[in-house]
CSV table of C-alpha atoms and ligand atoms in Angstrom, one decimal:
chain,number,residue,atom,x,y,z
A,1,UNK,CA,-18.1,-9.1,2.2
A,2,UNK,CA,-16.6,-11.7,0.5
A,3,UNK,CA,-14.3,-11.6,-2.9
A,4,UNK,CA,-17.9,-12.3,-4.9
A,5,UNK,CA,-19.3,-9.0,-3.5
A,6,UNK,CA,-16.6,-7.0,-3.8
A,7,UNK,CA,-16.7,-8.0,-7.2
A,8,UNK,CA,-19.9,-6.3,-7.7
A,9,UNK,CA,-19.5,-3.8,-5.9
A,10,UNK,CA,-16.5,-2.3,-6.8
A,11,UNK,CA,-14.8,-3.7,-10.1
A,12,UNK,CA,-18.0,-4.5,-12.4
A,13,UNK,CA,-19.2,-0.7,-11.7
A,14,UNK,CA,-15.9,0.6,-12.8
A,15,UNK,CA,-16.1,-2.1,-16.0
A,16,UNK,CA,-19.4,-0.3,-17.2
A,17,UNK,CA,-18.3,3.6,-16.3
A,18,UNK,CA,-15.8,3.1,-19.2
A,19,UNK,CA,-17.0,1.1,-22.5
A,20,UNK,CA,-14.4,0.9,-25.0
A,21,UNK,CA,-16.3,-0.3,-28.5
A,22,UNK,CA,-13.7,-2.9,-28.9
A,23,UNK,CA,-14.3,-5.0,-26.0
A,24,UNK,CA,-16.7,-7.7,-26.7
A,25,UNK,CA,-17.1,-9.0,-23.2
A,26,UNK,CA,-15.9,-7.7,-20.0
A,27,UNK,CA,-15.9,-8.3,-16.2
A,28,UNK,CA,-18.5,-11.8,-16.2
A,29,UNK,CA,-16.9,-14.3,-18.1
A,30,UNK,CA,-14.0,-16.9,-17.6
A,31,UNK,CA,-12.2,-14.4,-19.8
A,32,UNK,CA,-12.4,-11.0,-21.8
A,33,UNK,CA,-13.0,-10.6,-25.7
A,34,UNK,CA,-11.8,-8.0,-27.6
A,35,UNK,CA,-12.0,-7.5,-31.2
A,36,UNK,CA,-9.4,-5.3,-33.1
A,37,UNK,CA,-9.7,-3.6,-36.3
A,38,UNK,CA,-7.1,-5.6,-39.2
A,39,UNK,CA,-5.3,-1.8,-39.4
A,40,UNK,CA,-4.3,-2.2,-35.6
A,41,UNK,CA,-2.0,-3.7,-33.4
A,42,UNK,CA,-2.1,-4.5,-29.7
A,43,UNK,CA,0.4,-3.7,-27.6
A,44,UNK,CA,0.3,-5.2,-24.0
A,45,UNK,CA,2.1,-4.3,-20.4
A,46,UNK,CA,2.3,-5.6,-17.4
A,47,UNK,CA,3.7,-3.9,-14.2
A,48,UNK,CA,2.9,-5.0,-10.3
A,49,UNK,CA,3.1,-2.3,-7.4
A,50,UNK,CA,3.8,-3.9,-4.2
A,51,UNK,CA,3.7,-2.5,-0.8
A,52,UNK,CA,6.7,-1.3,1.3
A,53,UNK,CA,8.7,-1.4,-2.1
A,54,UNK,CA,6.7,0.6,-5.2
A,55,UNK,CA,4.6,2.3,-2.5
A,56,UNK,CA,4.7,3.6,0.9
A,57,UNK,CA,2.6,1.6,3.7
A,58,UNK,CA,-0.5,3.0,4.4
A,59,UNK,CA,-0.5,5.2,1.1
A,60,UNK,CA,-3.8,7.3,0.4
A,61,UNK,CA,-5.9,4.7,-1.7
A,62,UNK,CA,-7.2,7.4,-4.1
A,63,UNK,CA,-3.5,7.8,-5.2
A,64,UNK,CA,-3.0,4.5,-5.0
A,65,UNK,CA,-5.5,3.2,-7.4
A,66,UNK,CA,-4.7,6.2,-9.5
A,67,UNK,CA,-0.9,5.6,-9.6
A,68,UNK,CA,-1.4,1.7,-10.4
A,69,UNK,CA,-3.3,2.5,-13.4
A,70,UNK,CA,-1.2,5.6,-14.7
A,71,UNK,CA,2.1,4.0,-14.4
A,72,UNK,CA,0.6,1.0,-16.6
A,73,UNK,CA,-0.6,3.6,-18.8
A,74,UNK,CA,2.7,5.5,-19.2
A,75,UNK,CA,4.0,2.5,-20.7
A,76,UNK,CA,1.1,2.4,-23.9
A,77,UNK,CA,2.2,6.2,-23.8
A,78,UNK,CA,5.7,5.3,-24.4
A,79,UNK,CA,4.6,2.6,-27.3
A,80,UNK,CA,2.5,5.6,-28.7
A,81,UNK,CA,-0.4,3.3,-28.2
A,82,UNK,CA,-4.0,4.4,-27.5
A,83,UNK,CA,-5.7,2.6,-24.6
A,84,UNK,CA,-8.2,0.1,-24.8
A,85,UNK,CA,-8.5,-2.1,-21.8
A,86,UNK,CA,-7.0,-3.3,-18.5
A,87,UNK,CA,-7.1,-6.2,-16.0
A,88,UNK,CA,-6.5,-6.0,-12.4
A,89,UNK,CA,-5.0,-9.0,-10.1
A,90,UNK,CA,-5.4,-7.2,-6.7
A,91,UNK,CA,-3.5,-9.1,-3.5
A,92,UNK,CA,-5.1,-7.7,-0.1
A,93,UNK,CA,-4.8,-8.8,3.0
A,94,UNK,CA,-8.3,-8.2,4.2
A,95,UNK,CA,-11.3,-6.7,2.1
A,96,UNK,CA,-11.8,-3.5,3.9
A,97,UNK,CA,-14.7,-1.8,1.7
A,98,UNK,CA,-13.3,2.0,2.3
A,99,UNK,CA,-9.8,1.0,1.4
A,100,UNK,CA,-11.5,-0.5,-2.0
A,101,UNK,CA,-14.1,1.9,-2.6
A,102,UNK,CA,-11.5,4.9,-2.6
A,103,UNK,CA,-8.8,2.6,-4.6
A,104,UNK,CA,-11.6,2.0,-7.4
A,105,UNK,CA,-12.1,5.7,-7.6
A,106,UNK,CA,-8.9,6.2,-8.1
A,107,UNK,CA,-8.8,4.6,-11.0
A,108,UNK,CA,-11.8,5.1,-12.0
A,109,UNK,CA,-10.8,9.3,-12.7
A,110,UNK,CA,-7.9,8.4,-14.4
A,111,UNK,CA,-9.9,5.6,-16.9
A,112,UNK,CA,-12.4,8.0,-17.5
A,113,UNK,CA,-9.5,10.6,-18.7
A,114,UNK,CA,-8.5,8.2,-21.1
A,115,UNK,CA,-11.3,6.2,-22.1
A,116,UNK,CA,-9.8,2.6,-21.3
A,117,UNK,CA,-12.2,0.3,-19.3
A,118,UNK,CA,-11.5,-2.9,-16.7
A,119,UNK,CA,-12.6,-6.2,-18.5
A,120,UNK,CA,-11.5,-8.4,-15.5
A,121,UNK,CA,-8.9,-8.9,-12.9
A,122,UNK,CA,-8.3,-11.8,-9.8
A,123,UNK,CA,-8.5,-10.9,-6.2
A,124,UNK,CA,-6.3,-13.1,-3.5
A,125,UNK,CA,-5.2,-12.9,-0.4
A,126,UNK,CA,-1.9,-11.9,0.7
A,127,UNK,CA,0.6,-8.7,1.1
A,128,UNK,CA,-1.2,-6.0,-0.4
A,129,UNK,CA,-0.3,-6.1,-4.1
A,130,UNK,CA,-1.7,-4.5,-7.5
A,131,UNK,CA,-1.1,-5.7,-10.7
A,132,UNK,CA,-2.6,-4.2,-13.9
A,133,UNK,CA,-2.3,-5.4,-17.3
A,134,UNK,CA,-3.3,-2.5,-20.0
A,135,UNK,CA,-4.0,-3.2,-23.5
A,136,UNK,CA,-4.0,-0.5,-26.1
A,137,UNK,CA,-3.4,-0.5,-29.6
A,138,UNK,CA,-1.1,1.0,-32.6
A,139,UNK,CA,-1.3,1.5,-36.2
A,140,UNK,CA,0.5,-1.8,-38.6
A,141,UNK,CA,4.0,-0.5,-37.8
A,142,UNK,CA,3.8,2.2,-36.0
A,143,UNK,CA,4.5,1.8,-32.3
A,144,UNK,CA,7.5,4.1,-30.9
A,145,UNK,CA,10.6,1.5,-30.3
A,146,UNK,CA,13.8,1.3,-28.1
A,147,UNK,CA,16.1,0.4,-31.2
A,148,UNK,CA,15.4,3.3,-33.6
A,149,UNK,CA,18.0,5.9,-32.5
A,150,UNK,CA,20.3,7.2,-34.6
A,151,UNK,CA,23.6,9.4,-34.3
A,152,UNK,CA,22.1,13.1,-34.5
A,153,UNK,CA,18.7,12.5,-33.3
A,154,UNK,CA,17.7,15.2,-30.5
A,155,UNK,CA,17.3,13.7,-27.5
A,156,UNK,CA,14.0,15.5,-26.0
A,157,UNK,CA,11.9,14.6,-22.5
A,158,UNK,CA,8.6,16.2,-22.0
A,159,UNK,CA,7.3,17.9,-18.9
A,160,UNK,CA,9.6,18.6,-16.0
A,161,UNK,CA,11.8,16.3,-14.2
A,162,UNK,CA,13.0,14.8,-10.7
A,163,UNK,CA,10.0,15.9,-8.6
A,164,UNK,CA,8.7,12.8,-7.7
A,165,UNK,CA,11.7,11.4,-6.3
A,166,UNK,CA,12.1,14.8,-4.2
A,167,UNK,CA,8.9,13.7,-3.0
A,168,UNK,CA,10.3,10.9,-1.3
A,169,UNK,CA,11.5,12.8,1.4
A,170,UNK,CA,7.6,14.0,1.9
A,171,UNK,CA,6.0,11.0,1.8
A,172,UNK,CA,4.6,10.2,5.2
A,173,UNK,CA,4.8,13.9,6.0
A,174,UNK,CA,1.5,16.0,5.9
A,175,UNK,CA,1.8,18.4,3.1
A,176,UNK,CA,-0.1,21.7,2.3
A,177,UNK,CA,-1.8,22.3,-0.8
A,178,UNK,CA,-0.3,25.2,-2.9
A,179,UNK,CA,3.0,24.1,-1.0
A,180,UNK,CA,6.5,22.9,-3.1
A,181,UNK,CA,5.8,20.0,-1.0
A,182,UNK,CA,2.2,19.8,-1.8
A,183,UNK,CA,3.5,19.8,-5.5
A,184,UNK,CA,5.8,17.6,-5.5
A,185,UNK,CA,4.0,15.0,-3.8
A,186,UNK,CA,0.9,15.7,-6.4
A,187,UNK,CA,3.6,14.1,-9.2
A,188,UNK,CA,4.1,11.0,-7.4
A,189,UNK,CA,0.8,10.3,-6.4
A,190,UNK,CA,-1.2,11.3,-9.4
A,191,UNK,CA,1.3,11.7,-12.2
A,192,UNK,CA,-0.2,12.1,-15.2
A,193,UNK,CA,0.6,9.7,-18.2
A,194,UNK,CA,1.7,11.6,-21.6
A,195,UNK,CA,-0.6,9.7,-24.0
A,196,UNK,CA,-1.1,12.5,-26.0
A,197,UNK,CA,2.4,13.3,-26.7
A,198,UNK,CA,3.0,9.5,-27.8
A,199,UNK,CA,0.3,9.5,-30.3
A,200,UNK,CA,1.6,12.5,-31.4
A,201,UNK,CA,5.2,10.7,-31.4
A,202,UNK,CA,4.1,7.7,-33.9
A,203,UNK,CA,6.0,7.8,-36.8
A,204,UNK,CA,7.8,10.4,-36.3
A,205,UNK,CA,10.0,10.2,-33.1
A,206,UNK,CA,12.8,7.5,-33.7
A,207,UNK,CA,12.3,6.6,-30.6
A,208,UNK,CA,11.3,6.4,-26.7
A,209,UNK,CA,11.0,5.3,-23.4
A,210,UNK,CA,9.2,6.3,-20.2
A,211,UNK,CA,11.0,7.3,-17.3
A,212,UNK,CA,10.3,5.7,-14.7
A,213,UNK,CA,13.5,4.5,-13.4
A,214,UNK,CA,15.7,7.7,-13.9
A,215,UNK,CA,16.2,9.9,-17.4
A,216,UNK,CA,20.0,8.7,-17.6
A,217,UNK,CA,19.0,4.9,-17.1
A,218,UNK,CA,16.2,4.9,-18.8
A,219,UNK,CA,17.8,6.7,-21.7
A,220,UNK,CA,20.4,4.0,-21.5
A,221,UNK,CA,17.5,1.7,-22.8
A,222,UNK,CA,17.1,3.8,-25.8
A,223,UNK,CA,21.2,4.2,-26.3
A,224,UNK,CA,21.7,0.1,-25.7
A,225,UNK,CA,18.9,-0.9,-28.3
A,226,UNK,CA,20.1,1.2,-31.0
A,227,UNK,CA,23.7,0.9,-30.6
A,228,UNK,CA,25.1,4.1,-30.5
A,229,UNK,CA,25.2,6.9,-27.6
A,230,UNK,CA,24.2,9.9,-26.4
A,231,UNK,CA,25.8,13.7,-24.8
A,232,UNK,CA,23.2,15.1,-22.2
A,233,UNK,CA,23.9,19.0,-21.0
A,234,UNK,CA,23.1,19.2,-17.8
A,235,UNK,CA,22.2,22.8,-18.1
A,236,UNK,CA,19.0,21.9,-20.4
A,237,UNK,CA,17.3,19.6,-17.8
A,238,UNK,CA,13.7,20.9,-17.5
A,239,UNK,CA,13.2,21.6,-13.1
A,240,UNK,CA,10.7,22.9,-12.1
A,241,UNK,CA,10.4,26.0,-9.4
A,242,UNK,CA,9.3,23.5,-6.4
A,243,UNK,CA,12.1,21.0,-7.5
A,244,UNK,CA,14.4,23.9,-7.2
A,245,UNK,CA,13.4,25.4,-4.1
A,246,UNK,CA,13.1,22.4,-1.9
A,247,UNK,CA,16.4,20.4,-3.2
A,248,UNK,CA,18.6,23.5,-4.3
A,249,UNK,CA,22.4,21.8,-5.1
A,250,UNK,CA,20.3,18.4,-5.3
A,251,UNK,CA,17.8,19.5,-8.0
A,252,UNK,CA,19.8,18.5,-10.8
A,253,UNK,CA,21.1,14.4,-9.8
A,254,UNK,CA,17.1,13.8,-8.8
A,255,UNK,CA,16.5,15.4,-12.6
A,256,UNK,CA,19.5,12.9,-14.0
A,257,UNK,CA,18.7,9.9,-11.4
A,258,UNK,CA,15.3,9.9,-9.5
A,259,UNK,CA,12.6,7.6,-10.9
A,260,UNK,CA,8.5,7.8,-10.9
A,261,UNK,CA,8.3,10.9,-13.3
A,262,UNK,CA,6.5,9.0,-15.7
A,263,UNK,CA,7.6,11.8,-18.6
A,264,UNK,CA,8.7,10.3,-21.9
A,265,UNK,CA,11.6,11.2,-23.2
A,266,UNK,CA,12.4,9.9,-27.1
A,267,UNK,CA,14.9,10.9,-29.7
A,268,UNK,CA,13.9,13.4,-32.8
A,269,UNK,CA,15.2,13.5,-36.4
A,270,UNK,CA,16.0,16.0,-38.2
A,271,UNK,CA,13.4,14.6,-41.1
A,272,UNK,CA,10.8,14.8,-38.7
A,273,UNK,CA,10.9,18.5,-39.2
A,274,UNK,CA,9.4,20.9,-36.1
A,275,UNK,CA,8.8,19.0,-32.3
A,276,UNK,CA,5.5,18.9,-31.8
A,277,UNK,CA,3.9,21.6,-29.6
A,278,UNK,CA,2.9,21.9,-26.0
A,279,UNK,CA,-1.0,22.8,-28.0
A,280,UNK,CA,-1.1,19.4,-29.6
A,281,UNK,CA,0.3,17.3,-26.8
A,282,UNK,CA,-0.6,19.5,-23.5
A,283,UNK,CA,3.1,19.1,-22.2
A,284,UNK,CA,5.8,20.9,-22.6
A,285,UNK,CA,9.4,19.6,-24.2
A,286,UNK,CA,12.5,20.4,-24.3
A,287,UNK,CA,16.0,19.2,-26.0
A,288,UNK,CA,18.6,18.1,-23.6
A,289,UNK,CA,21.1,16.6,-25.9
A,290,UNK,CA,21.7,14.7,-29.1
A,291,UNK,CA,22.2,11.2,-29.7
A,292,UNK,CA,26.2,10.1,-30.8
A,293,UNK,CA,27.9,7.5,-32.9
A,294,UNK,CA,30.1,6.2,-29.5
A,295,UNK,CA,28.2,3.8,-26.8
A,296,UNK,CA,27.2,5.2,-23.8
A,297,UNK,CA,26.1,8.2,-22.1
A,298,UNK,CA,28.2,11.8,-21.6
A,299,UNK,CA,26.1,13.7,-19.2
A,300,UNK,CA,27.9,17.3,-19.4
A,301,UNK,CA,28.2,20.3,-17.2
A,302,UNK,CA,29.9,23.6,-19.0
A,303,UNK,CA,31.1,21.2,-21.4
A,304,UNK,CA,32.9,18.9,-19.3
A,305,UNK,CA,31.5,15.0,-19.0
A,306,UNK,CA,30.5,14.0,-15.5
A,307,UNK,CA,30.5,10.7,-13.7
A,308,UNK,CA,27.3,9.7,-12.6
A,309,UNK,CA,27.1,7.0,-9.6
A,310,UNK,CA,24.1,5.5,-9.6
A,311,UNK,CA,21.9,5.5,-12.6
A,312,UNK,CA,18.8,4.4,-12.0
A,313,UNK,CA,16.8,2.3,-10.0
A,314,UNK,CA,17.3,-1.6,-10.3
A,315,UNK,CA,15.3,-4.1,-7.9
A,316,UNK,CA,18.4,-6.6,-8.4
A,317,UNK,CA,21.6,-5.1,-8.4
A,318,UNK,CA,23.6,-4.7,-5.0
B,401,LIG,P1,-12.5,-17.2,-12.4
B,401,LIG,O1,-12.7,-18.0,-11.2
B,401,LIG,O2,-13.1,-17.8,-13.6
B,401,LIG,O3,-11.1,-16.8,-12.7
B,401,LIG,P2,-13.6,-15.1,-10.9
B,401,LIG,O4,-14.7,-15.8,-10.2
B,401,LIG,O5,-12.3,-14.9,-10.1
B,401,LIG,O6,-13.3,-15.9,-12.2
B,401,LIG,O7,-14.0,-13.7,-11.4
B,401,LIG,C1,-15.3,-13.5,-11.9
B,401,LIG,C2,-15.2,-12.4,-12.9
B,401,LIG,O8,-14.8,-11.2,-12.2
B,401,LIG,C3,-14.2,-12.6,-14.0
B,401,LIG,O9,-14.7,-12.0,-15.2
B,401,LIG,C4,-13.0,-11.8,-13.6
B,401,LIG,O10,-12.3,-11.3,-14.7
B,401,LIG,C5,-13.7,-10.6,-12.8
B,401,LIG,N1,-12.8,-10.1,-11.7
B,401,LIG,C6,-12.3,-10.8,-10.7
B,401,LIG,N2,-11.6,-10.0,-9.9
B,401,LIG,C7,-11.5,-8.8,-10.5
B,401,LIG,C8,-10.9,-7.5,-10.3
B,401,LIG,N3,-10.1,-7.3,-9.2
B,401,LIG,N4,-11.1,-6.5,-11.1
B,401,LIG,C9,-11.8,-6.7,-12.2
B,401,LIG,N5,-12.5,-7.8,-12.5
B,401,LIG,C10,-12.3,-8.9,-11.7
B,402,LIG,MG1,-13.0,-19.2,-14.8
């Protein structure tokens, strides 16, 4: 099989499952065309998973193809954009036709879910390596921001937190359905992006992020581009029962710290009038803390602030 055949046989079926009625021309051409309405804006994202270092070696394909496209997504979740299309430069170091067949179907369940379709991609050789660029596309004005915070916003994350980063420890291990295990490992290798919630958000939240690198760090995003701050109560962080049981004392710092959640969390105000519900949006949310006039972040337990170590998760720092 060469990268011609493998084009065929795995990337052009997955470009016609999915047709969005934008797209002009897909997978075939030097280049993909897509026509937007005049009341639209795109909003474009870019994020690469490499082995050993966003993934373990030898993860499940199925995930794998899943997680790629979902994490991509999370980010047109956190713009409150709705998905139109995506391209795929896939690095490989061999073309094994299981590996690509069960990485295609991967994706191809979560694209269906949400309606965006492939219009191209590049395959090399190399260190196995995905990189998905996802289009999707906003109302004139109204994508959800960093810089739009202001002092007595709520500061609300959806869903529950920290599970995927307890589900580090289970990685390599074989885990059984129905477990805490099995659960937590289901939210880091099929989380589930909250594009509902961020089209409910538009216009109304003041604004968000995704969490992907840890609430607290990720929040800092949020607190940096609108200049001002934020007091988190530890005691509101949203865990769930398996987070609980498996991590006990460590439940809470993986809630505060751990990345690959893929929850949004995004700042409310008062104007906005009631949080959307868990009806509209399928998730649930919940208020952690309220966004202040002084910089930086006062993450509180029974009303004392804490010192939190590490943050987040940063490729560069020491
Ligand atoms: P070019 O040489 O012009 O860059 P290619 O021969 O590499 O084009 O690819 C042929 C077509 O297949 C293009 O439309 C390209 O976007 C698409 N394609 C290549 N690799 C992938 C992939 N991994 N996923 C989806 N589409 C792909
Ligand atoms: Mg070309």
């Amino acid at each position: 099989m060469d990268e011609f055949d493998a084009i065929r046989r795995f990337w052009e079926p997955l470009g016609e499952a999915v047709r969005h009625p934008w797209v002009v021309a897909g997978i075939g051409d030097d280049g993909a065309i897509v026509r937007l309405p005049s009341d639209q804006e795109l909003v474009l994202s870019v994020d690469t998973l490499v082995e050993g270092v966003h993934f373990p070696g030898g993860m499940n394909p199925h995930a794998l193809g899943w997680r790629a496209l979902a994490v991509n997504l999370s980010d047109l979740a956190a713009m409150g954009a709705t998905p139109i299309c995506y391209t795929l430069a896939l690095t490989t170091p061999a073309l094994d036709e299981d590996w690509l067949s069960s990485v295609a179907a991967g994706m191809a369940e979560l694209a269906g879910d949400y309606g965006i379709q492939l219009v191209g991609g590049d395959m090399t050789r190399g260190p196995l390596t995905l990189t998905l660029q996802v289009q999707g596309a906003v109302p004139v004005g109204l994508a959800l921001r960093r810089h739009g915070a202001r002092p007595g916003d709520l500061v609300c994350v959806s869903g529950t937190l920290g599970e995927a980063g307890a589900a580090l420890d289970y990685l390599t291990a074989i885990v059984e359905e129905g477990s805490h295990a099995g659960a937590v490992r289901q939210r880091y290798d099929f989380p589930l992006p909250r594009l509902s919630l961020g089209e409910a958000l538009r216009g109304r939240a003041s604004a968000a992020v995704d969490i992907s690198d840890g609430l607290l760090a990720d929040l800092g995003h949020i607190t940096s581009a609108s200049h001002c701050g934020a007091r988190i109560e530890s005691e509101k962080l949203p865990l769930s029962e398996s987070l609980r049981a498996l991590t006990g004392d460590r439940a809470l710092s993986l809630a505060a710290t751990a990345g690959d959640d893929y929850e949004l969390c995004f700042t409310w105000p008062s104007s906005a009038g009631p949080l959307p519900t868990e009806e509209e949006t399928g998730v649930p949310i919940t208020v952690i803390g309220e966004i202040e006039k002084e910089p930086g972040i006062r993450y509180t337990r029974d009303g004392r602030v804490l010192e939190v170590a590490r943050a987040g998760y940063s490729h560069f720092s020491e």
